PDB file of N, CA and C in Angstrom:
ATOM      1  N   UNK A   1      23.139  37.168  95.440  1.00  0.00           N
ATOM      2  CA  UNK A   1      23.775  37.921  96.506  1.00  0.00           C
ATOM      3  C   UNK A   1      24.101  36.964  97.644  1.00  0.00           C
ATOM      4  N   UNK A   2      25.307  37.168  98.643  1.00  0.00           N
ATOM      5  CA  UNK A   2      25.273  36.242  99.814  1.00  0.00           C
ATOM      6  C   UNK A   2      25.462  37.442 100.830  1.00  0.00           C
ATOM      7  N   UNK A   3      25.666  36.569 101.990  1.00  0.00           N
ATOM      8  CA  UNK A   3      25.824  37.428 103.233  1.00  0.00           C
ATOM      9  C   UNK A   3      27.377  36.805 103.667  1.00  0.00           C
ATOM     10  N   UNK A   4      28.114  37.622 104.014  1.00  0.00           N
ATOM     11  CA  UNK A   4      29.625  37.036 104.888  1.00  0.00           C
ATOM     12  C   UNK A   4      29.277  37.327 105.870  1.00  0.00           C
ATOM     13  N   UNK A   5      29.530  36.279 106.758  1.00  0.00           N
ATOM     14  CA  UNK A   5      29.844  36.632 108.256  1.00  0.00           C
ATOM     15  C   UNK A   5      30.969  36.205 108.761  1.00  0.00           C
ATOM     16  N   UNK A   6      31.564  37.135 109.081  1.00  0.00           N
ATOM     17  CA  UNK A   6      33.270  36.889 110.219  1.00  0.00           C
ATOM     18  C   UNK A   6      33.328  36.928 111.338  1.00  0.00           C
ATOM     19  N   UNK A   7      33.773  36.439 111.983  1.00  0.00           N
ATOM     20  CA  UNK A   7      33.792  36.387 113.597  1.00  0.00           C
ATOM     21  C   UNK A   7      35.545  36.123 113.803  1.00  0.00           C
ATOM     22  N   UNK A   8      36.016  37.848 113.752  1.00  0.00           N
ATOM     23  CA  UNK A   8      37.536  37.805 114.155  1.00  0.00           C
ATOM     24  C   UNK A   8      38.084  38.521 114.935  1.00  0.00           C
ATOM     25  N   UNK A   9      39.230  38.171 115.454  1.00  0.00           N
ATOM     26  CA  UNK A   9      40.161  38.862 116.518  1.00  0.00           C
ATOM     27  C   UNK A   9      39.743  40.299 116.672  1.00  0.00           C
ATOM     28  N   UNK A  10      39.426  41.268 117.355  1.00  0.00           N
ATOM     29  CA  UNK A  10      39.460  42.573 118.118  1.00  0.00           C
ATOM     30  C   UNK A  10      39.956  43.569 117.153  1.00  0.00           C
ATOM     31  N   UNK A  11      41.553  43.070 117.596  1.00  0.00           N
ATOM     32  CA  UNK A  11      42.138  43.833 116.605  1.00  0.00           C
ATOM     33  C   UNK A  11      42.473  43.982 115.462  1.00  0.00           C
ATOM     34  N   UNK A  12      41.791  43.066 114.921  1.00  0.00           N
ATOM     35  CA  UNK A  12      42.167  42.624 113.272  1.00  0.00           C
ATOM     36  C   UNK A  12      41.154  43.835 112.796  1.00  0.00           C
ATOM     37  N   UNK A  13      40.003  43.962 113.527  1.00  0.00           N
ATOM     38  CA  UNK A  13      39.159  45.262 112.296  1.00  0.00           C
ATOM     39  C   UNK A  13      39.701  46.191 111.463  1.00  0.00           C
ATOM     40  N   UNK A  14      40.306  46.807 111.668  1.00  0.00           N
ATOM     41  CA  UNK A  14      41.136  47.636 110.874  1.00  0.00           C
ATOM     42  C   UNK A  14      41.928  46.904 109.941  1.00  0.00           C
ATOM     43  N   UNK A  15      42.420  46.085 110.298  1.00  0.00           N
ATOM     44  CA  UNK A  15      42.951  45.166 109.097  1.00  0.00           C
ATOM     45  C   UNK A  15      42.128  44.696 107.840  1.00  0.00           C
ATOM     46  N   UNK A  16      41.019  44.277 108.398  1.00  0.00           N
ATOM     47  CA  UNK A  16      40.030  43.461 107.385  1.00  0.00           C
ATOM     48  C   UNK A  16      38.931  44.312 106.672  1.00  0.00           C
ATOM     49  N   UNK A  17      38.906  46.237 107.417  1.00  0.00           N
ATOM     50  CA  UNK A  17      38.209  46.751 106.717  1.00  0.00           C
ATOM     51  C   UNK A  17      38.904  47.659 105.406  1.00  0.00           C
ATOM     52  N   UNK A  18      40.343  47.914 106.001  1.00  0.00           N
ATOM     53  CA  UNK A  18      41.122  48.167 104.955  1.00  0.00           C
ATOM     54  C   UNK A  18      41.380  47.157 103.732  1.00  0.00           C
ATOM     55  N   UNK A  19      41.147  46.101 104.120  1.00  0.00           N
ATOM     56  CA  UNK A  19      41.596  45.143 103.104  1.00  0.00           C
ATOM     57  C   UNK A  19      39.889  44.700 101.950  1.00  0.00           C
ATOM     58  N   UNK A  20      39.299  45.062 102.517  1.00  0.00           N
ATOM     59  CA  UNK A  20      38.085  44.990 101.883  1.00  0.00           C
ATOM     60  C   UNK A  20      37.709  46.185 100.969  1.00  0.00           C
ATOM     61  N   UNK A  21      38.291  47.072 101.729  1.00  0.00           N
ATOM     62  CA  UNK A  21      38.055  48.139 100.772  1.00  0.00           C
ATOM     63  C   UNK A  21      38.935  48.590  99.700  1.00  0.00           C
ATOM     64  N   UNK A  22      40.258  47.849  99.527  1.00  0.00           N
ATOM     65  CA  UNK A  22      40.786  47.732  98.612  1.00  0.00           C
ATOM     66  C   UNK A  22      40.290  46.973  97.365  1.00  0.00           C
ATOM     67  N   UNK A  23      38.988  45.519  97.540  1.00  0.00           N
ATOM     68  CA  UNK A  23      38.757  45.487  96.926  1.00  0.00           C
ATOM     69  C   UNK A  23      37.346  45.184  96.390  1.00  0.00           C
ATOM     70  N   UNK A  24      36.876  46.845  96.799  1.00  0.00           N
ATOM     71  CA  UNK A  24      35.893  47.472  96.070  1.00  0.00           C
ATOM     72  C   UNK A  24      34.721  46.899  97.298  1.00  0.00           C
ATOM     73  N   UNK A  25      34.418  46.397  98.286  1.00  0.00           N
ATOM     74  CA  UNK A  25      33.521  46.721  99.339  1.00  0.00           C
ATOM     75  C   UNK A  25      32.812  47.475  99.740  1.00  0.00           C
ATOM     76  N   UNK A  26      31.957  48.248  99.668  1.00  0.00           N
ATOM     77  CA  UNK A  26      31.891  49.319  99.982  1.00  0.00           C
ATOM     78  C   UNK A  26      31.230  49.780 101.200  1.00  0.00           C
ATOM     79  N   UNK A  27      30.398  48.550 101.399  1.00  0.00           N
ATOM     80  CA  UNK A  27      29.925  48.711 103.259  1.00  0.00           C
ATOM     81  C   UNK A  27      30.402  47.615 104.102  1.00  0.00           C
ATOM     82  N   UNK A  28      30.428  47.335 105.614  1.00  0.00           N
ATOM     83  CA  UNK A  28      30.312  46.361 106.340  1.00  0.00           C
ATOM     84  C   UNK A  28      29.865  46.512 107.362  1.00  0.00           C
ATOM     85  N   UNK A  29      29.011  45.774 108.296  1.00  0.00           N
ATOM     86  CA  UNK A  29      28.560  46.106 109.636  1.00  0.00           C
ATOM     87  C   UNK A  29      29.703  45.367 110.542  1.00  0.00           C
ATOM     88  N   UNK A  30      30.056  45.815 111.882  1.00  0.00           N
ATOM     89  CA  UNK A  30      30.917  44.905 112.823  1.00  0.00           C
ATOM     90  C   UNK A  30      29.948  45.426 114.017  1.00  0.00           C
ATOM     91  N   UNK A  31      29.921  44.232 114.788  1.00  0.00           N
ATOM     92  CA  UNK A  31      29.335  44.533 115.862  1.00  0.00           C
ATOM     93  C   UNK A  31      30.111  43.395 116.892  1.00  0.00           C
ATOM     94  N   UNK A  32      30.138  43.772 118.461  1.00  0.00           N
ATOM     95  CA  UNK A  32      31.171  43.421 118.881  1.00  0.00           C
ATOM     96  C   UNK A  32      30.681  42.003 120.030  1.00  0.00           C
ATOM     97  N   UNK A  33      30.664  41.282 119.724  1.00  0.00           N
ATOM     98  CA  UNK A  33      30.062  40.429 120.462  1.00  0.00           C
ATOM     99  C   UNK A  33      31.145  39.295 121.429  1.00  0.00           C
ATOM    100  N   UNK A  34      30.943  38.343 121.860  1.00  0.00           N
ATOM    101  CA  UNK A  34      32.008  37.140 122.369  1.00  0.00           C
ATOM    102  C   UNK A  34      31.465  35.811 122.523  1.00  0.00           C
ATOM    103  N   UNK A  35      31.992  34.793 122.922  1.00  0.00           N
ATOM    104  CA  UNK A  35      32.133  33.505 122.347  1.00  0.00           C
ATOM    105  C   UNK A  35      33.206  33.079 122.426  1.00  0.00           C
ATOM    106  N   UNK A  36      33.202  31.338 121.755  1.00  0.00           N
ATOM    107  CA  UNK A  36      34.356  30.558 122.067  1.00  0.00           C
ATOM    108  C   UNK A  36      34.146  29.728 121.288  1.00  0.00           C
ATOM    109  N   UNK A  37      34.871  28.771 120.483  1.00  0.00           N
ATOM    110  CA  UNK A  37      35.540  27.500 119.657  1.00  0.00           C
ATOM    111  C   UNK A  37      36.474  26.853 120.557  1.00  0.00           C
ATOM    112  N   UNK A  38      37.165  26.432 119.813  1.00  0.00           N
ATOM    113  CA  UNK A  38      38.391  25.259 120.225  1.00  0.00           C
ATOM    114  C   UNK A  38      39.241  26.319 121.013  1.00  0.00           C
ATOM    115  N   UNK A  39      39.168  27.881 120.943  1.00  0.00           N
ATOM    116  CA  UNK A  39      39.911  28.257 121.894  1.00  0.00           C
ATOM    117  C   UNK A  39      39.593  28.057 123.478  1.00  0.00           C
ATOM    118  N   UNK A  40      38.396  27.891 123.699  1.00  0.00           N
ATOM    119  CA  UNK A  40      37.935  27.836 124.944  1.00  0.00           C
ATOM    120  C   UNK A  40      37.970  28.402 126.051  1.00  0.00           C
ATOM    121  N   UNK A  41      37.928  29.397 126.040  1.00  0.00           N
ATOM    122  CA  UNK A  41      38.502  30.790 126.754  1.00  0.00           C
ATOM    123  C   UNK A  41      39.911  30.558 127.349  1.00  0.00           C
ATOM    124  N   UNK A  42      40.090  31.754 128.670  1.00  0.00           N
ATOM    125  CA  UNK A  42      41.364  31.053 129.345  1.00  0.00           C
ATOM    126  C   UNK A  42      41.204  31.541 130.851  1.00  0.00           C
ATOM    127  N   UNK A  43      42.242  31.634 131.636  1.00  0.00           N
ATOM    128  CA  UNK A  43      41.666  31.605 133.439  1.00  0.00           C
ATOM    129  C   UNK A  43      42.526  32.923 133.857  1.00  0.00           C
ATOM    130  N   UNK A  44      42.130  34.034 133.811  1.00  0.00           N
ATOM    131  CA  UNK A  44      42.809  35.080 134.522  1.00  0.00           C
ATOM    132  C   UNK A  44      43.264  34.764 136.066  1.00  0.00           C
ATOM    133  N   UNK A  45      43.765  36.039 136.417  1.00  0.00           N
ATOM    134  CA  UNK A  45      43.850  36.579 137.911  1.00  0.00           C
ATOM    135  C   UNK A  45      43.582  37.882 138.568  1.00  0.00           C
ATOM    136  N   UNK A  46      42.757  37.822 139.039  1.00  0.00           N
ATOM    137  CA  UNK A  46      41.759  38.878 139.745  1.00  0.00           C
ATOM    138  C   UNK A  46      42.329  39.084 141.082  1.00  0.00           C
ATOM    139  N   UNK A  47      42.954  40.206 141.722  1.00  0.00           N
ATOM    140  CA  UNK A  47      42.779  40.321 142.882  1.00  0.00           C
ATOM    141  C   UNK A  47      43.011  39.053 143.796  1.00  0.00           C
ATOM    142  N   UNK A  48      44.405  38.202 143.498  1.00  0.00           N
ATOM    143  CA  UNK A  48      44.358  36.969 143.532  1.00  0.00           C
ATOM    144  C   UNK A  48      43.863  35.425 143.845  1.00  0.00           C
ATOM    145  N   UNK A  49      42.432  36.023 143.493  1.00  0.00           N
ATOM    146  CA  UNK A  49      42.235  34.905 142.733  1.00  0.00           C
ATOM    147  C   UNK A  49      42.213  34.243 141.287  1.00  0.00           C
ATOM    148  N   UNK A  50      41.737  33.146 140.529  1.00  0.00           N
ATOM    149  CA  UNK A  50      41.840  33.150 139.510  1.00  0.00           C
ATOM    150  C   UNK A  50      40.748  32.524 139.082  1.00  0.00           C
ATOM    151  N   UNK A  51      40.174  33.020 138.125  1.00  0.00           N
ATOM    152  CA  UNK A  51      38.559  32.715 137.258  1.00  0.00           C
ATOM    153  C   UNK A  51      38.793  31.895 136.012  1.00  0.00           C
ATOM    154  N   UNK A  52      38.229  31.671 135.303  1.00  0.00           N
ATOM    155  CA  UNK A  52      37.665  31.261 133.922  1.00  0.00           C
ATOM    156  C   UNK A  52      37.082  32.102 133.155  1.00  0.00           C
ATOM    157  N   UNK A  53      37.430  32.697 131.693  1.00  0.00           N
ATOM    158  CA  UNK A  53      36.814  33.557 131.080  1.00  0.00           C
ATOM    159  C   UNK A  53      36.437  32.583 129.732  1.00  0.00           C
ATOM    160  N   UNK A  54      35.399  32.511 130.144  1.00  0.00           N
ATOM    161  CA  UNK A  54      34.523  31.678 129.255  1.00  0.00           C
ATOM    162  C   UNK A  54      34.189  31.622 127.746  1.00  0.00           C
ATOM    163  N   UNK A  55      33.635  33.342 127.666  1.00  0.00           N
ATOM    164  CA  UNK A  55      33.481  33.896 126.196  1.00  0.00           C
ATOM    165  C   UNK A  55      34.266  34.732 126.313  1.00  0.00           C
ATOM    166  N   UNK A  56      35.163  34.960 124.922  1.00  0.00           N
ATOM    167  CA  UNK A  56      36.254  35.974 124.451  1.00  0.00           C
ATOM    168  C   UNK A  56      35.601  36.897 123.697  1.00  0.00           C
ATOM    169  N   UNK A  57      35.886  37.905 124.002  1.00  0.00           N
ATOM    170  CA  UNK A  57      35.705  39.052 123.068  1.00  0.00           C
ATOM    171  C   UNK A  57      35.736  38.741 121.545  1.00  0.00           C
ATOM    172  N   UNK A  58      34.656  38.884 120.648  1.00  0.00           N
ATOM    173  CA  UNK A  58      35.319  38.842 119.581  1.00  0.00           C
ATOM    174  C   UNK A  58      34.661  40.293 118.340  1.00  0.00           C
ATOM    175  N   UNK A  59      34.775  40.194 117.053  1.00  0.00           N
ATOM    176  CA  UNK A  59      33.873  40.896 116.278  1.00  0.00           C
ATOM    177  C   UNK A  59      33.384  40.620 115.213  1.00  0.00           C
ATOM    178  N   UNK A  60      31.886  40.420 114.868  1.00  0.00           N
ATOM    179  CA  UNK A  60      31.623  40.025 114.047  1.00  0.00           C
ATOM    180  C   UNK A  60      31.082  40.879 113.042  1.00  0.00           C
ATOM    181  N   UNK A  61      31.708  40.736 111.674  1.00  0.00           N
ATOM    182  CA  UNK A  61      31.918  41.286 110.321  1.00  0.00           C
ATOM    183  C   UNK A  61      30.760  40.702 109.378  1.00  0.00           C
ATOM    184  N   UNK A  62      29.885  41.199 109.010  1.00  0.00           N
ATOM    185  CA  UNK A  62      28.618  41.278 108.316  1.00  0.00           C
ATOM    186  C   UNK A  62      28.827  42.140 106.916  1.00  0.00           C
ATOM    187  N   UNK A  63      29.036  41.604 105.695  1.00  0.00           N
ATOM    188  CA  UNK A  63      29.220  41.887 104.522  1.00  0.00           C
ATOM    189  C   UNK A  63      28.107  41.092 103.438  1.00  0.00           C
ATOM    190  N   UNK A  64      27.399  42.031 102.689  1.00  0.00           N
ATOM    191  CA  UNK A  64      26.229  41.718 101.568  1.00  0.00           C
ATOM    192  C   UNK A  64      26.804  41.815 100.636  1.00  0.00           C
ATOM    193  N   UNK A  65      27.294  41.339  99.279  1.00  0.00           N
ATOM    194  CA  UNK A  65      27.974  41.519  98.546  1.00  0.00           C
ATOM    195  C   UNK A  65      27.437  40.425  97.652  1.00  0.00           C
ATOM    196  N   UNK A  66      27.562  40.728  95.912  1.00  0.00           N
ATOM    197  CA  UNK A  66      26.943  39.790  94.798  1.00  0.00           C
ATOM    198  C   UNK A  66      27.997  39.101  94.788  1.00  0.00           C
ATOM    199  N   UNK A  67      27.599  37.703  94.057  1.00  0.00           N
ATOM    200  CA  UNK A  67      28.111  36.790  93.818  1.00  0.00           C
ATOM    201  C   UNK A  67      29.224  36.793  93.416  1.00  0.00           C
ATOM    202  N   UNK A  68      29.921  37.542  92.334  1.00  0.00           N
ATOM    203  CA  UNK A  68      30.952  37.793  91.670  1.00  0.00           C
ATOM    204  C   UNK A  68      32.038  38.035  92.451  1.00  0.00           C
ATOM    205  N   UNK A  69      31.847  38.929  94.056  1.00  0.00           N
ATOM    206  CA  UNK A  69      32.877  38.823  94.780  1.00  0.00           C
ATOM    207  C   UNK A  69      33.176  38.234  95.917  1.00  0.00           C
ATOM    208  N   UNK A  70      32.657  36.922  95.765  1.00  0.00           N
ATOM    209  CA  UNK A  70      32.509  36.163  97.128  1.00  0.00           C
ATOM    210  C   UNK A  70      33.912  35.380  97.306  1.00  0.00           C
ATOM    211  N   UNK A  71      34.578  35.200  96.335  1.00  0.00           N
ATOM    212  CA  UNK A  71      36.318  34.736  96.571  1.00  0.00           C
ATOM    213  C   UNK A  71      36.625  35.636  96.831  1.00  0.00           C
ATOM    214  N   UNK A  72      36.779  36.379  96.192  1.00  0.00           N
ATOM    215  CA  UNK A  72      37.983  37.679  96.906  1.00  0.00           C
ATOM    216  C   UNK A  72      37.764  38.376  97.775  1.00  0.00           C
ATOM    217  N   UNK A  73      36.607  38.204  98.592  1.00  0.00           N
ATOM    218  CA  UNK A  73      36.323  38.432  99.959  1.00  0.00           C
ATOM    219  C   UNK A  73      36.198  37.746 100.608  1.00  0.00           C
ATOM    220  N   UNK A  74      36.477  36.634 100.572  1.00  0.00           N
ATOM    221  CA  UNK A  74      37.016  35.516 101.668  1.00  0.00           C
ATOM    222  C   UNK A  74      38.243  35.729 101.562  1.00  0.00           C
ATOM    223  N   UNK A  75      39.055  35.492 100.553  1.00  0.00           N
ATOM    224  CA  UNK A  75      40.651  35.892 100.592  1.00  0.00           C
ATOM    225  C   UNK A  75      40.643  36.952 101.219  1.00  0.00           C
ATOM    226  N   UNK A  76      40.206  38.022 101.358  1.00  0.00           N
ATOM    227  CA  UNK A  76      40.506  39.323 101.435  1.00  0.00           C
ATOM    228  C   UNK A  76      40.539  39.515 103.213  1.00  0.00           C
ATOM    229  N   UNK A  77      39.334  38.691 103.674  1.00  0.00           N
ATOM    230  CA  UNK A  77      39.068  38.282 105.172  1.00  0.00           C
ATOM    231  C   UNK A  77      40.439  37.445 105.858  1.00  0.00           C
ATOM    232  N   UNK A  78      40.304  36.462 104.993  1.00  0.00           N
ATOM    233  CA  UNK A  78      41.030  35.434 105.511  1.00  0.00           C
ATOM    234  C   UNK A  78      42.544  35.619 106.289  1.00  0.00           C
ATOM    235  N   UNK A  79      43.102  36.675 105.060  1.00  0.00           N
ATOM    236  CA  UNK A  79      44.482  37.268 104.595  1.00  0.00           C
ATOM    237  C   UNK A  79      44.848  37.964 105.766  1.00  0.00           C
ATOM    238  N   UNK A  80      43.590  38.782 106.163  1.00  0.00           N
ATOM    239  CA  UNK A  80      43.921  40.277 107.218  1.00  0.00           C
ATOM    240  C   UNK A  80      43.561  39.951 108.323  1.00  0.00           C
ATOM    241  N   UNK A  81      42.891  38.782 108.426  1.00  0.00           N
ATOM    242  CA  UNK A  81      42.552  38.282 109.824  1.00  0.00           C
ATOM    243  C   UNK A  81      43.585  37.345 110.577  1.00  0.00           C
ATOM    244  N   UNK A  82      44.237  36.632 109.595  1.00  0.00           N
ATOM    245  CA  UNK A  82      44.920  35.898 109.853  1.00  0.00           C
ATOM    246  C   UNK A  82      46.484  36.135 111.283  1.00  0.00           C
ATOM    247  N   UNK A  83      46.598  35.664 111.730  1.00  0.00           N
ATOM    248  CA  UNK A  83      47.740  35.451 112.832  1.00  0.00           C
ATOM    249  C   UNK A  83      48.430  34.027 113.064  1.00  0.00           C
ATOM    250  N   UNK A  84      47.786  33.365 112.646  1.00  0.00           N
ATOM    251  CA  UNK A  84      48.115  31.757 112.782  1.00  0.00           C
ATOM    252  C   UNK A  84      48.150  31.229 114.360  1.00  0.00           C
ATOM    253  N   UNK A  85      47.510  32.081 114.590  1.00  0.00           N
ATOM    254  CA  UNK A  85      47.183  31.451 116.386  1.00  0.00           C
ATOM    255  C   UNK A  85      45.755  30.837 116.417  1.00  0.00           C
ATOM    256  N   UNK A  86      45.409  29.781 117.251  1.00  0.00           N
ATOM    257  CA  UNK A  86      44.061  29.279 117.697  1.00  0.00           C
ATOM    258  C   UNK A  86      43.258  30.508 118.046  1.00  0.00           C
ATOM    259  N   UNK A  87      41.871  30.888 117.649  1.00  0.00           N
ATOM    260  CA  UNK A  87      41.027  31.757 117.773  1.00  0.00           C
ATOM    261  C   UNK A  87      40.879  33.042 116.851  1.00  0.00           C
ATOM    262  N   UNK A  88      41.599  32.946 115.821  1.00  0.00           N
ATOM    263  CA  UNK A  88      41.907  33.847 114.521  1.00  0.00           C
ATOM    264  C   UNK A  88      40.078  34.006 113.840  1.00  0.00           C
ATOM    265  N   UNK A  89      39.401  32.467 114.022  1.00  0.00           N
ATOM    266  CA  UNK A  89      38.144  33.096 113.885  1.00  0.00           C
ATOM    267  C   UNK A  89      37.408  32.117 112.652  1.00  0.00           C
ATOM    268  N   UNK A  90      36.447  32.459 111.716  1.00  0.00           N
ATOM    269  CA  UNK A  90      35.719  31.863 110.958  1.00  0.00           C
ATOM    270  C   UNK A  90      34.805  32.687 109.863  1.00  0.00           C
ATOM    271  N   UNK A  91      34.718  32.312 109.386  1.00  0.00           N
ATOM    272  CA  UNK A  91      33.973  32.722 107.912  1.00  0.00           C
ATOM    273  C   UNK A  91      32.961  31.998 107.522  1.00  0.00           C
ATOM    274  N   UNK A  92      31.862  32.859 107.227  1.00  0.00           N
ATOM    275  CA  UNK A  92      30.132  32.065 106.561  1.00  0.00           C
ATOM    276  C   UNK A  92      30.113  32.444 105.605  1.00  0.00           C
ATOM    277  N   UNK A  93      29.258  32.201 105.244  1.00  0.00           N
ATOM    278  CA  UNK A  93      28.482  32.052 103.473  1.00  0.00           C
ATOM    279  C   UNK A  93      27.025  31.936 103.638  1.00  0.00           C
ATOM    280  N   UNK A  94      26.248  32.374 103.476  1.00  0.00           N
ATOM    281  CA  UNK A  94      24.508  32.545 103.690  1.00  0.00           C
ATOM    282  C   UNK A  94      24.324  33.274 101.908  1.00  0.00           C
ATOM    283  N   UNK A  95      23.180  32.542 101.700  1.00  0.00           N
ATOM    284  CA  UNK A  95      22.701  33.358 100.422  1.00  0.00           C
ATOM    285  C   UNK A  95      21.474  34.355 101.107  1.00  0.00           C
ATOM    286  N   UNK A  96      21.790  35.073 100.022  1.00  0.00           N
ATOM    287  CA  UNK A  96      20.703  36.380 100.501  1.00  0.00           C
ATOM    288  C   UNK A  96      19.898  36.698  99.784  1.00  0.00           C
ATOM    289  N   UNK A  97      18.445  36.520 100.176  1.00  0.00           N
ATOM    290  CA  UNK A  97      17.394  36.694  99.109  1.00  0.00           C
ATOM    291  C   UNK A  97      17.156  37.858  98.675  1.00  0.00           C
ATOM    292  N   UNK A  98      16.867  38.907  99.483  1.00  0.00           N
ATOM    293  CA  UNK A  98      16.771  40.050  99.070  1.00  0.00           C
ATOM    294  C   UNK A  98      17.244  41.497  99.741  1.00  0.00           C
ATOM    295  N   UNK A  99      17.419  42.114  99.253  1.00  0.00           N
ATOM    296  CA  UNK A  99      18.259  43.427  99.639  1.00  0.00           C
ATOM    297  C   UNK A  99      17.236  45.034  99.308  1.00  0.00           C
ATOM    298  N   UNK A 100      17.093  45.901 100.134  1.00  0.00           N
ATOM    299  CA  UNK A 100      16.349  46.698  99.645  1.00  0.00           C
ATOM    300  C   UNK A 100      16.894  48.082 100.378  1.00  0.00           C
ATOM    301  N   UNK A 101      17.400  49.224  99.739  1.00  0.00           N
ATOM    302  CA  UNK A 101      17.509  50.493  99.864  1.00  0.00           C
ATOM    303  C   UNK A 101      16.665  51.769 100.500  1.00  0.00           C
ATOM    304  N   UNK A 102      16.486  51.641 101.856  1.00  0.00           N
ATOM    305  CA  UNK A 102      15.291  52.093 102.200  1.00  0.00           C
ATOM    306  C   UNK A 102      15.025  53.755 101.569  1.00  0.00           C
ATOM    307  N   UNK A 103      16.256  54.678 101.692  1.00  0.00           N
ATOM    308  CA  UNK A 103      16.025  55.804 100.950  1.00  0.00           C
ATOM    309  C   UNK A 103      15.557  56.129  99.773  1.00  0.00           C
ATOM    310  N   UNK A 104      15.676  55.082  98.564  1.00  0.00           N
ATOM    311  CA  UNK A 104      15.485  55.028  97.370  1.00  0.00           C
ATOM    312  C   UNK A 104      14.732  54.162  96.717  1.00  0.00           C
ATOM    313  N   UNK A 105      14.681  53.033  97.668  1.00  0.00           N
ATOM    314  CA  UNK A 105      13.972  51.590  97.420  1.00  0.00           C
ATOM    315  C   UNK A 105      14.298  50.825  96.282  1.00  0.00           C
ATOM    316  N   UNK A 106      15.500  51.047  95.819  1.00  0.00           N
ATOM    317  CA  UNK A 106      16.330  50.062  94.947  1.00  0.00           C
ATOM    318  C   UNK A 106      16.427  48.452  95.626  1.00  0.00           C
ATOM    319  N   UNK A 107      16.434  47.978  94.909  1.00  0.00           N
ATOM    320  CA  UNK A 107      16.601  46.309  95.588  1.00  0.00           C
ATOM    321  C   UNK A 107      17.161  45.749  94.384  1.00  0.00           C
ATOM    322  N   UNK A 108      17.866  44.199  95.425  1.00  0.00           N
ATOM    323  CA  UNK A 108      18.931  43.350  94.904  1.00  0.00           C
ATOM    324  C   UNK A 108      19.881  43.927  94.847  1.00  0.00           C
ATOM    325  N   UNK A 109      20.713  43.671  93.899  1.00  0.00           N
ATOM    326  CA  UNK A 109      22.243  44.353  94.267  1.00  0.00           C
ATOM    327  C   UNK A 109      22.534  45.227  93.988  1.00  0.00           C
ATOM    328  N   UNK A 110      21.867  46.474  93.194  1.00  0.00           N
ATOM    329  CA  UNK A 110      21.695  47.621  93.176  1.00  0.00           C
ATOM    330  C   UNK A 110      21.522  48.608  94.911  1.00  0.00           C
ATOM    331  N   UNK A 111      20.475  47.746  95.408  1.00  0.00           N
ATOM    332  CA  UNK A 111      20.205  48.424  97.226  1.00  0.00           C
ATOM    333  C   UNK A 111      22.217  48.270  97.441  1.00  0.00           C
ATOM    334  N   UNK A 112      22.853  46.717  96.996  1.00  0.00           N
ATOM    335  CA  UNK A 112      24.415  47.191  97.625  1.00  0.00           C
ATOM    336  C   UNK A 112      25.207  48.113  97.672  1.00  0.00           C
TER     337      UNK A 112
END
């Protein structure tokens, strides 16, 4: 089993959960956090002055999924996240030791 983690654009969610569930996904967590890469935030204007916004909004996409579909859910991420602008985002890979179903107590990829 691995773990995906995404960290993409705002508005891409809907993009990347539709596109996951086309192929065959069947859960994901997003939770909405912020941060920065090579985008490095950027400098608004407030009430005229002007700041630095340091960390950007972003969302990060948490998917457990067996081995068998770990390409086509990176494609599947990659595809719907994509904009070709700086800050589009990143993709992990973590292996996952174990998985467990708390209602039923199925584990490994059965709990998926």
């Amino acid at each position: 089993m691995k773990m995906i983690t995404a960290i993409i654009k705002p508005f891409k969610l809907d993009d990347v959960r539709d596109a996951l569930s086309e192929i065959g996904v069947k859960g994901i967590t997003a939770t909405e956090v912020k941060g920065f890469g090579r985008q490095k935030g950027h400098t608004e204007l407030y009430r005229g002055a002007e700041y630095v916004v340091d960390f950007l909004p972003k969302i990060k996409v948490e998917i457990a999924i067996d081995d068998s579909l770990v390409e086509r859910v990176i494609e599947a991420v990659s595809q719907a996240a994509n904009t070709g602008k700086i800050g589009d985002g990143k993709i992990f890979v973590t292996a996952l030791e174990q998985a467990v179903r708390i209602r039923t107590g199925e584990t490994g990829s059965e709990a998926l």
